[in-house]
Coordinates of C-alpha atoms in Angstrom, one line a residue:
Chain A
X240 CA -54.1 78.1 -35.8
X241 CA -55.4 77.5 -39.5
X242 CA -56.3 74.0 -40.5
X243 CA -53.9 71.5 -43.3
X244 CA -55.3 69.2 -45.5
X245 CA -53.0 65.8 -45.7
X246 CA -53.8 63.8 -49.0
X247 CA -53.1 60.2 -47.7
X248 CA -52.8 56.9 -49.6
X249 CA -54.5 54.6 -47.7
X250 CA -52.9 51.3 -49.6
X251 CA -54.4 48.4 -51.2
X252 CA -56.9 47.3 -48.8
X253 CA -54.7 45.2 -46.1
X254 CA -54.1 47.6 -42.8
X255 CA -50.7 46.5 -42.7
X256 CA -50.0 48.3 -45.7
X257 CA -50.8 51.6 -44.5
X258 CA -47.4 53.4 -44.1
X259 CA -46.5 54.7 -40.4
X260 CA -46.7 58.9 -41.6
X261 CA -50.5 57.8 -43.1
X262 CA -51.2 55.9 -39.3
X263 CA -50.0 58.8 -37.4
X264 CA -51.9 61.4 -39.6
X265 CA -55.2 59.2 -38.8
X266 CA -54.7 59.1 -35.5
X267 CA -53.9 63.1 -35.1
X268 CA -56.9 64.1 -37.8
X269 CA -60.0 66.3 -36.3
X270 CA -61.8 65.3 -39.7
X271 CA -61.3 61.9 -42.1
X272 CA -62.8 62.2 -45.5
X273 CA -62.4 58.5 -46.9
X274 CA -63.5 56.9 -50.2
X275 CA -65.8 53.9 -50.3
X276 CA -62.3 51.7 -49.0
X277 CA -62.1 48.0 -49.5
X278 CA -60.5 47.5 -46.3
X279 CA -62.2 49.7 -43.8
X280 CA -60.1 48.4 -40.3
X281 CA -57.6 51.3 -40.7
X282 CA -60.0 53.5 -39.6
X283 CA -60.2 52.3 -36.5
X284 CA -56.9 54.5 -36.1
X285 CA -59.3 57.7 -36.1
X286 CA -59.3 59.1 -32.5
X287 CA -62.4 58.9 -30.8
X288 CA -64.3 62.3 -31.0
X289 CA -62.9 63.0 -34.7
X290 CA -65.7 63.4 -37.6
X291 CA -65.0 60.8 -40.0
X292 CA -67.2 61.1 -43.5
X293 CA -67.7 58.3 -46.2
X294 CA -67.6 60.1 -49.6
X295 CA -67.0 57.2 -52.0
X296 CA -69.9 55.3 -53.5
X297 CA -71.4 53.3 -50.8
X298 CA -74.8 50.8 -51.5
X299 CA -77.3 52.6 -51.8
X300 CA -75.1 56.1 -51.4
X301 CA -74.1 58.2 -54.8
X302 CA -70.8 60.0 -54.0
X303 CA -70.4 63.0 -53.3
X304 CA -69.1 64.7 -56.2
X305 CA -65.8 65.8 -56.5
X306 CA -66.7 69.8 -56.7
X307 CA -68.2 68.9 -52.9
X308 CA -65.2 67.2 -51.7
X309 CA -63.1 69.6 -52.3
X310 CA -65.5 72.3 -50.4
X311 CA -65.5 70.1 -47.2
X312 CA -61.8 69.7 -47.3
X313 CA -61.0 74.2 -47.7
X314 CA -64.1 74.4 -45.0
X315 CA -62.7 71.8 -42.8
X316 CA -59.2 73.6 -43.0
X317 CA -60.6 77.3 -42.7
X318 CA -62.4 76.4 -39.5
X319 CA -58.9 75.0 -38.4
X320 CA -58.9 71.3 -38.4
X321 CA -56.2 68.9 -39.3
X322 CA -57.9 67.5 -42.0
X323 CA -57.1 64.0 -43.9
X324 CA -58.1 63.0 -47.1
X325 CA -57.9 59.0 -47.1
X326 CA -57.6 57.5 -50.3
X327 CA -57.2 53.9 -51.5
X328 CA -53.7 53.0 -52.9
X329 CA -51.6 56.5 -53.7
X330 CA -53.2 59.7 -54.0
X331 CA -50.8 61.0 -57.0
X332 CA -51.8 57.8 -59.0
X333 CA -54.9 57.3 -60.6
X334 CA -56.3 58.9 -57.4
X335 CA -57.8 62.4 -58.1
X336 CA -55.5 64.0 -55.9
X337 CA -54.6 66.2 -58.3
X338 CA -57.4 67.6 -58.8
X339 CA -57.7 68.2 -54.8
X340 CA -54.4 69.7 -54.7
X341 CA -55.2 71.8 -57.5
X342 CA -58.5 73.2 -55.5
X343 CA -56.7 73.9 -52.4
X344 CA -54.0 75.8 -53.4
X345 CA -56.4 77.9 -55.3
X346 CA -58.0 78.0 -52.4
X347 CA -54.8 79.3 -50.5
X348 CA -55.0 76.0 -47.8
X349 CA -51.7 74.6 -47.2
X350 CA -52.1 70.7 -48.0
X351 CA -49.2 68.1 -48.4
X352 CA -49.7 64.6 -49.9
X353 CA -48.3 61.2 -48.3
X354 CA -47.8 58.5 -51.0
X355 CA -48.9 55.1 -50.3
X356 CA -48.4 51.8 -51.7
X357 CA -50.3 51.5 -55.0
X358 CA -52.5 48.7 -56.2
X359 CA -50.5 48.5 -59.0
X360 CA -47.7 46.6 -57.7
X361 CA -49.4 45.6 -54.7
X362 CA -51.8 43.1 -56.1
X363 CA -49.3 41.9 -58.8
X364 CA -47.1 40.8 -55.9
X365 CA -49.8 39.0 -54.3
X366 CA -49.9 37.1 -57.0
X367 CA -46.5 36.3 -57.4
X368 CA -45.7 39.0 -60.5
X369 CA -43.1 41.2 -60.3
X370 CA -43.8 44.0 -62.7
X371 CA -40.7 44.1 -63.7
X372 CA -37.7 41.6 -64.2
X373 CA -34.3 40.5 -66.0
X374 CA -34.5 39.8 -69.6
X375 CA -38.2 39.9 -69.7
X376 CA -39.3 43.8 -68.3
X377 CA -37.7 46.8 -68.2
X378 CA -40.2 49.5 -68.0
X379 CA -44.2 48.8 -67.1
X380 CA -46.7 51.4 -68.1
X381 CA -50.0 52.1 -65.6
X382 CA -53.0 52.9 -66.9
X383 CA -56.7 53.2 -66.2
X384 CA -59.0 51.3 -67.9
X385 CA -62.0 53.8 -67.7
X386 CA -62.2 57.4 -67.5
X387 CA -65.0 59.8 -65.8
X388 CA -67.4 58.8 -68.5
X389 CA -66.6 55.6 -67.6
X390 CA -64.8 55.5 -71.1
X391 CA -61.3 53.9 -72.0
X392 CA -59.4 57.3 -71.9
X393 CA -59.2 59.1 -75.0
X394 CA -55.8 60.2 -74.9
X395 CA -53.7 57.0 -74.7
X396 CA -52.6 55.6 -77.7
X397 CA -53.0 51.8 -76.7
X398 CA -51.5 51.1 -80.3
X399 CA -47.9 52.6 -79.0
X400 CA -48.4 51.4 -75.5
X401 CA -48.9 47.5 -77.6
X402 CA -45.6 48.3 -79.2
X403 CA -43.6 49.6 -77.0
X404 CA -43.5 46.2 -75.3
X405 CA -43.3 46.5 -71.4
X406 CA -45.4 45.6 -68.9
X407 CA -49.1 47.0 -69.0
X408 CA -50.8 46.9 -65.4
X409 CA -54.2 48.3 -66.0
X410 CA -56.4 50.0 -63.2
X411 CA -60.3 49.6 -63.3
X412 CA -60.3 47.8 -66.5
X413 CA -62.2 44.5 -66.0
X414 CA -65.4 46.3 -68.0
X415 CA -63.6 47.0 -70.3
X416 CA -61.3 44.4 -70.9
X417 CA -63.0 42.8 -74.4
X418 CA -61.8 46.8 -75.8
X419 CA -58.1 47.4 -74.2
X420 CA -57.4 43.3 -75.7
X421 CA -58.6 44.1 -78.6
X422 CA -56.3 47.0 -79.6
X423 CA -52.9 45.3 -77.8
X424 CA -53.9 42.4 -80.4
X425 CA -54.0 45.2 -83.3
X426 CA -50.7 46.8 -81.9
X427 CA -48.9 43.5 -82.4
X428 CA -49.2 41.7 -79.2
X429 CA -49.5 38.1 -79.3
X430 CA -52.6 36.4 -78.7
X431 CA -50.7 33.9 -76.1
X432 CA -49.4 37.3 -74.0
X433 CA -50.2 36.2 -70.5
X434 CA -52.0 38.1 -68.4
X435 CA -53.4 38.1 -65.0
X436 CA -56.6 39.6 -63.3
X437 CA -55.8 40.5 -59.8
X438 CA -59.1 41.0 -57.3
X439 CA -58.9 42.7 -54.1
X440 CA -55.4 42.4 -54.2
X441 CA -54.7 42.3 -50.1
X442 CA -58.2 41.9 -49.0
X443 CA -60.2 38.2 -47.7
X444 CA -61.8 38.1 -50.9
X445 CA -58.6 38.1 -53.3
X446 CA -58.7 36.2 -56.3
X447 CA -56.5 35.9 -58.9
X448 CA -57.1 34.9 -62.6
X449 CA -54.5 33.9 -65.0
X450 CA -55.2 33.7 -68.8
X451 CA -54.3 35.4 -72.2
X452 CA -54.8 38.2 -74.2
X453 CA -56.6 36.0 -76.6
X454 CA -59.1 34.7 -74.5
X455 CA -59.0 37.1 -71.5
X456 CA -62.2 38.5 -71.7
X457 CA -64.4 35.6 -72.4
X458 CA -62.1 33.9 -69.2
X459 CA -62.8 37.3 -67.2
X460 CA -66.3 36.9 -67.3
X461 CA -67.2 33.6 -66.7
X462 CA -64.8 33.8 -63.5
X463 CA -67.0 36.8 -62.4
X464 CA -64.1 38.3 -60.2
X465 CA -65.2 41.2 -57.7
X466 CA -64.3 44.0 -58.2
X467 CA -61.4 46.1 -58.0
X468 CA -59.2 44.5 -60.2
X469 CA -55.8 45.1 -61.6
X470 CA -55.3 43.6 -65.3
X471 CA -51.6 42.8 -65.8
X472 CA -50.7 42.4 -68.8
X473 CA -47.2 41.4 -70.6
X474 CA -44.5 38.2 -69.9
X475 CA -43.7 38.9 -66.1
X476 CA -47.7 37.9 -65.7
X477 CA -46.3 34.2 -66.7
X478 CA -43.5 33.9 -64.6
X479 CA -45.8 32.1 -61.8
X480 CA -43.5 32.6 -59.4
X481 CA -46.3 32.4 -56.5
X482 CA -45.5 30.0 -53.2
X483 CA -47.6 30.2 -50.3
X484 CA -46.2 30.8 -47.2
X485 CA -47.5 29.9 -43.8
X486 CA -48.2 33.3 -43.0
X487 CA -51.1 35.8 -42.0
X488 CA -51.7 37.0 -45.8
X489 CA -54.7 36.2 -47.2
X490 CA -54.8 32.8 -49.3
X491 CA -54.8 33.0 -53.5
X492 CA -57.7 31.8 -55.2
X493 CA -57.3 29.9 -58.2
X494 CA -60.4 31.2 -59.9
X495 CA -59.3 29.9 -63.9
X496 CA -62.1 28.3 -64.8
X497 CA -61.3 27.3 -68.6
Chain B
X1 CA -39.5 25.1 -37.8
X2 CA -37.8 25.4 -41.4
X3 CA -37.4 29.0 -42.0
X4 CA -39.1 31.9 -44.6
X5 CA -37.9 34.6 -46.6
X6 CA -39.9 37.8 -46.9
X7 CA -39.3 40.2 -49.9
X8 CA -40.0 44.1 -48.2
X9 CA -40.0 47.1 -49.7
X10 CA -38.6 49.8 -47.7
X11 CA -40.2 52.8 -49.5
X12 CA -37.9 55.8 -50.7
X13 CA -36.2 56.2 -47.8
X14 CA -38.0 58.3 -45.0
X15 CA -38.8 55.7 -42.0
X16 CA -42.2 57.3 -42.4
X17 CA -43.0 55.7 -45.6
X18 CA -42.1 52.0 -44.3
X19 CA -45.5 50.1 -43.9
X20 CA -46.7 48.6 -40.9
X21 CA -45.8 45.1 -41.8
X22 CA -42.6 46.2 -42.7
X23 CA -41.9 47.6 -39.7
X24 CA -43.1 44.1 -37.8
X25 CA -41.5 42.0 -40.2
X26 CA -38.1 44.2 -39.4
X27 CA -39.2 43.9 -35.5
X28 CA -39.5 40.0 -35.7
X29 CA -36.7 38.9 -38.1
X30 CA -33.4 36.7 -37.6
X31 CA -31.2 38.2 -40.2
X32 CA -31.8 41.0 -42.1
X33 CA -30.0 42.0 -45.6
X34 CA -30.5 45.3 -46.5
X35 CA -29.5 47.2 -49.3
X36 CA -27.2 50.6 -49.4
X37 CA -30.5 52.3 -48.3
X38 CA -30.6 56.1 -48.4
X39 CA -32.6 56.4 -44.8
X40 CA -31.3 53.8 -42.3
X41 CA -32.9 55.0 -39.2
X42 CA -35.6 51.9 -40.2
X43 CA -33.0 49.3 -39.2
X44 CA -33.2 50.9 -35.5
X45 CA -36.8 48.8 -35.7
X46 CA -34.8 45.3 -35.8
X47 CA -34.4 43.6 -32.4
X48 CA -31.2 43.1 -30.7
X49 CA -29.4 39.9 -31.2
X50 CA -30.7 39.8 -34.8
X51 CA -27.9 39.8 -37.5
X52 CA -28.1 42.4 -40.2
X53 CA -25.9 42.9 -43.0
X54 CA -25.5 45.3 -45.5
X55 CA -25.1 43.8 -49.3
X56 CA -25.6 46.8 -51.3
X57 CA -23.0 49.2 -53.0
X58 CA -20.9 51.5 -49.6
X59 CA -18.4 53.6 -50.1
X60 CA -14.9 51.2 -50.1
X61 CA -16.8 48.5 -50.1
X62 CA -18.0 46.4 -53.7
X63 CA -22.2 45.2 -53.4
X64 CA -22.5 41.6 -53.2
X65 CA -23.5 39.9 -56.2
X66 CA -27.2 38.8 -56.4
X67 CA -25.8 35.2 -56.6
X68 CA -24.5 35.4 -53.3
X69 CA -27.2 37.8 -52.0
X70 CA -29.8 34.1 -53.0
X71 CA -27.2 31.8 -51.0
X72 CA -27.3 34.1 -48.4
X73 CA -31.3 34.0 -48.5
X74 CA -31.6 30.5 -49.4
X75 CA -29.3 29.3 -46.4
X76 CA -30.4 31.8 -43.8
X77 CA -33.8 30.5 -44.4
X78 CA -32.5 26.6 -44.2
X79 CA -31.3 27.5 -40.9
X80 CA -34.7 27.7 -39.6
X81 CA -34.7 32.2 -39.6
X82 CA -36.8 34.6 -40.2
X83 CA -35.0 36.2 -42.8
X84 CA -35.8 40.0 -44.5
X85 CA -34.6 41.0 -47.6
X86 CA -35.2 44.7 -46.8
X87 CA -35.1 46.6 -50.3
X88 CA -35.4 50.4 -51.5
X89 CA -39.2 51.0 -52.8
X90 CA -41.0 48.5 -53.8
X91 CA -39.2 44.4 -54.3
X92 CA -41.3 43.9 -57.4
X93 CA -40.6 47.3 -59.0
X94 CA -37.0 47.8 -60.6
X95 CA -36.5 45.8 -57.2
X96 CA -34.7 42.3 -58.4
X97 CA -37.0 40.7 -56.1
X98 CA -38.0 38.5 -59.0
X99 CA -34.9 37.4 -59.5
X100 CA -34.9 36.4 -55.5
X101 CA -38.3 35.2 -55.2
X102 CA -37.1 33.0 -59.0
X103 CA -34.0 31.3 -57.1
X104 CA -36.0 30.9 -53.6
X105 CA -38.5 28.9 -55.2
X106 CA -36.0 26.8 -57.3
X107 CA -34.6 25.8 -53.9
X108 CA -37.9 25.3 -52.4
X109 CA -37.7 27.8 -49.3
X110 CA -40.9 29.6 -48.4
X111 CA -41.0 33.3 -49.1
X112 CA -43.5 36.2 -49.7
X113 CA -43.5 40.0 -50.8
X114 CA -44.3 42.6 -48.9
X115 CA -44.9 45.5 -51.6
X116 CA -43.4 49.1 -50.6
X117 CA -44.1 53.2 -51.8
X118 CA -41.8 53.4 -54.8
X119 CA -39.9 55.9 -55.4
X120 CA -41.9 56.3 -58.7
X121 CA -44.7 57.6 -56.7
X122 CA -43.2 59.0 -53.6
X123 CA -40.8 61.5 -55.5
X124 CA -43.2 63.0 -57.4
X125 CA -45.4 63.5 -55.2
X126 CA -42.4 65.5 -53.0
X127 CA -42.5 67.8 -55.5
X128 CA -46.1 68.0 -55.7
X129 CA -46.1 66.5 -59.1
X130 CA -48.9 64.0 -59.8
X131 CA -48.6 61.3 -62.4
X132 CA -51.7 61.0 -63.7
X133 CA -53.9 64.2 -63.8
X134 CA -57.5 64.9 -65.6
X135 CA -57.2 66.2 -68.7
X136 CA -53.6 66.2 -69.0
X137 CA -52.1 62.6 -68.4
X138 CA -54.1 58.7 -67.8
X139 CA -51.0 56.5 -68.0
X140 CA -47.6 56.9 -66.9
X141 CA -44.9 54.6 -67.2
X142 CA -42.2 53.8 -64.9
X143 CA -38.6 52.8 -67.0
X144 CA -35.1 52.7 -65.7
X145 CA -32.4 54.7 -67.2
X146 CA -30.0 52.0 -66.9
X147 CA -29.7 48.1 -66.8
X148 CA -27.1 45.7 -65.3
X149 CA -24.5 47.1 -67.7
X150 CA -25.4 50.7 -67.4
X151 CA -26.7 51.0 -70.3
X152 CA -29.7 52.3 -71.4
X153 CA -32.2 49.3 -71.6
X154 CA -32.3 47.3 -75.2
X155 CA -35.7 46.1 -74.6
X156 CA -37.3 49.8 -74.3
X157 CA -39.0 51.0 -77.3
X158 CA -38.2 54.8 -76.6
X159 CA -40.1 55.4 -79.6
X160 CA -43.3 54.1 -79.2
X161 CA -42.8 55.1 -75.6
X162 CA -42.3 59.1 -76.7
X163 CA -45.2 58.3 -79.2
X164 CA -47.7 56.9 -76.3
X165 CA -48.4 60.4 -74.7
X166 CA -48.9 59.6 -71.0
X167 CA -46.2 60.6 -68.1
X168 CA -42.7 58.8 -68.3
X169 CA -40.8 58.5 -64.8
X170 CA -37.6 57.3 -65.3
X171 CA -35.4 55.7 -62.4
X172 CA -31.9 55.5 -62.3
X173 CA -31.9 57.9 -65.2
X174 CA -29.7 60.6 -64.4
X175 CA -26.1 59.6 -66.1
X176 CA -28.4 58.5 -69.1
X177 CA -30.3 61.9 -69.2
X178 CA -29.0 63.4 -72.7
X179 CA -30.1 59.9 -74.3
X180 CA -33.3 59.4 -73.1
X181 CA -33.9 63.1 -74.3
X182 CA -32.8 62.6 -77.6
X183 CA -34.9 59.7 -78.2
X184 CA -37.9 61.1 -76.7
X185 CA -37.5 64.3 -78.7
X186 CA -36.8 62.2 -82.2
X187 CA -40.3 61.0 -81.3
X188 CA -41.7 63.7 -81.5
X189 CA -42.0 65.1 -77.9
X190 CA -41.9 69.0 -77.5
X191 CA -38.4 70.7 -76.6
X192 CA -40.7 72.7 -74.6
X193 CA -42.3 69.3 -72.4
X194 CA -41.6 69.9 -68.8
X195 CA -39.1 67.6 -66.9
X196 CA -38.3 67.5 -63.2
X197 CA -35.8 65.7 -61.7
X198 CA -36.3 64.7 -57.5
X199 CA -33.6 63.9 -56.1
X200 CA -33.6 61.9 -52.9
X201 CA -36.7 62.1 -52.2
X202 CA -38.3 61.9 -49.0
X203 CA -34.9 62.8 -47.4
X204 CA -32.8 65.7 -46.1
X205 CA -31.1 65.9 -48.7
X206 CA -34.2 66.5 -51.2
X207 CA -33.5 68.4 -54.1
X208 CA -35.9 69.3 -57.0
X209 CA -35.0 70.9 -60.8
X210 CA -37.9 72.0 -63.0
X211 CA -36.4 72.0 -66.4
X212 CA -37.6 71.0 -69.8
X213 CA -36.7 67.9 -72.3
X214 CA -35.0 70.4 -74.7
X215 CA -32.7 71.8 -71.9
X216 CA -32.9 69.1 -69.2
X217 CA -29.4 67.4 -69.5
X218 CA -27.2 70.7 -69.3
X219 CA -29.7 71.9 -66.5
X220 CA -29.0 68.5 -64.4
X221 CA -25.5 68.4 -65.2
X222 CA -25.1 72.2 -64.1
X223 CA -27.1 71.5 -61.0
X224 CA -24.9 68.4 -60.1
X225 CA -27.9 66.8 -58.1
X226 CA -27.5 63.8 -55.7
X227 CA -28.4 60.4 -56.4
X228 CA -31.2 58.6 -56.4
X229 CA -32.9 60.7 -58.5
X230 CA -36.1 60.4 -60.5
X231 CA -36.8 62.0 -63.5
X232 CA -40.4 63.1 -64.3
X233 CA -41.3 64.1 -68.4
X234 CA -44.6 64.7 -69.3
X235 CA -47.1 68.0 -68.6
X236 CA -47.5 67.0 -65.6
X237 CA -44.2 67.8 -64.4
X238 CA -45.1 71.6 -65.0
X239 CA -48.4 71.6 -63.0
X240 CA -46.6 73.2 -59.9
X241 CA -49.0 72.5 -57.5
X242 CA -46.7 72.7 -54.5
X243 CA -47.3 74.3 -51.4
X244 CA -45.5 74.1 -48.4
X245 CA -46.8 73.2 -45.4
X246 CA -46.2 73.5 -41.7
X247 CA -45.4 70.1 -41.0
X248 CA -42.1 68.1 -40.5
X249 CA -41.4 67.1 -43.9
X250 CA -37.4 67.8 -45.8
X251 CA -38.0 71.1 -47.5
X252 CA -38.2 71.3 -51.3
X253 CA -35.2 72.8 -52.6
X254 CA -35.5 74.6 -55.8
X255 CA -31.6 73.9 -57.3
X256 CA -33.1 75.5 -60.6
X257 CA -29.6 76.8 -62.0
X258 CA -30.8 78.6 -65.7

């Protein structure tokens, strides 16, 4: 029978927010190509006698390249194998799957994607913020924070993304927090604009920073959060809305140190 | 023990798409209230002898208002339950969960969020669509096509937003198509952009129209498509990378009319 590739969002971090489709395609995979995942438990899922590869950057590991990826997934498929493509948070969002998709159809492999839940409104609920809300947010915009070349991407126009006034949630954009501030205070935004730094939304290590668009960056770096992080940016990251709960979720680390 | 309130995000409707803790926090809780979800086979996870009610809009029968929705919550919880406010997507995403989470705290009752797949990622990705893409789109932001009135939100800069460049996915959009195309194309965006509309996605009824901004409101209207539905503008929406695959997903059905 010829092989599928699945392109499966793996969630935050936390196992329990793997969806039940992305469990039972672990569990029925002959071959798992994951990236370098926060939370690695889920793979536990993987059937014994499955080949499961780490391709993200690992210590001491460079990735394998995207061009390479994409070869393992059409080979893995040609020789037959239900192949699954793990990838932190949703695959469609800021996760390259695109660009997989885009390789195996030319590639004539038959390949389906199952969304997961995103890191960007999974870590600003463990903190409390929802992205959007009555009277204060009616449309939040999702970007990334650093491009291949490790650059603040070209093509967004962070001068009508200031303007246009909702929410900004901001993906991989602790290093370069000091520049995306700086041109939402030339667009117009208010120096006082709360914002939040969410690391390892889900995970033990979560720690969550709240500041301002004024003196984000400087608070940023003296907190030293791990990395990844999820800058929110905008009113909703004020509301403070966080209680804890007496429940299994990892606890929320006050890390404002200012 | 005094009671808790969790915040859950269902996902777009396919049980499949439910998380893990979702699915236990459905299996575990006292009282459920649920919204007029599409897909309700995830309420067959809640145990017998729990109390669920539906307060969302059903046919012949008027939603409950989101005041009473809280004193349902808020007393529920003071009766010592586990109580699940089971929501469509995400709670924290075009959700009112804020609004929840803002009157559970005022009252002092325990709660947490458990985030969901949103729609604004699932039904894309249904019709093969990702929303950000190398080279062709690093943001995208997620708006709703109508507030509490029905109007299209006052707080939206449609403007700056048509000016920004990156992918728009609209929710709740549909009845306010011909507006949000007019004020995307007075700034600026291309007749010619591509738009596709995905309807009830992740469900039987899936439906998909590839259109453009210039022609997309007398496309949708002629195609008479189901509610929800999401509407994708950007390049993006034109990258076609679908394939279908052998696998037991709702097929894609192309309700392209022109």
């Amino acid at each position: 029978a010829p092989g599928e590739v699945w392109l499966v969002g793996a969630g935050p971090g936390d196992p329990g927010l793997l969806t039940q489709r992305a469990a039972s395609a672990l569990a029925r995979a002959d071959l798992v190509l994951h990236d370098a995942l926060p939370g690695r438990a889920m793979l536990r899922l993987v059937r014994a006698g499955a080949t499961v590869l780490a391709v993200g950057k690992r210590k001491g590991h460079a990735p394998l390249s995207q061009a390479k990826i994409n070869a393992r997934l059409i080979a893995g498929a040609r020789a037959g194998h239900r192949v699954v493509r793990l990838k932190g948070g949703d695959p469609f969002l800021f996760g390259r799957g695109g660009e997989e998709a885009v390789a195996l159809t030319a590639a004539g492999i038959p390949w389906r994607v199952v969304p997961g839940v995103t890191a960007g409104t999974a870590a600003p609920a463990a903190a409390g913020i929802p992205l959007t809300h009555r009277g204060t947010a009616s449309a939040v915009t999702f970007v990334t924070g650093h491009d291949e070349a490790g650059e603040l991407p070209g093509s967004v126009d962070w001068d009508a993304l200031g303007r246009a006034g909702g929410t900004i949630a901001a993906f991989m954009a602790l290093s370069r927090l000091d520049e995306i501030a700086l041109r939402l205070l030339a667009a117009g935004r208010a120096p006082k604009t709360p914002v939040a730094v969410v690391a390892q939304a889900s995970l033990p290590g979560q720690a969550v920073l709240r500041t301002t668009l004024g003196t984000c960056t400087l608070e940023a770096r003296r907190a030293a959060l791990p990395t990844p992080a999820l800058v929110v940016i905008g009113e909703v990251a004020g509301l403070g809305l966080l209680q804890a709960v007496a429940a299994p979720v990892p606890a929320v680390v006050a890390s404002r140190t200012a």
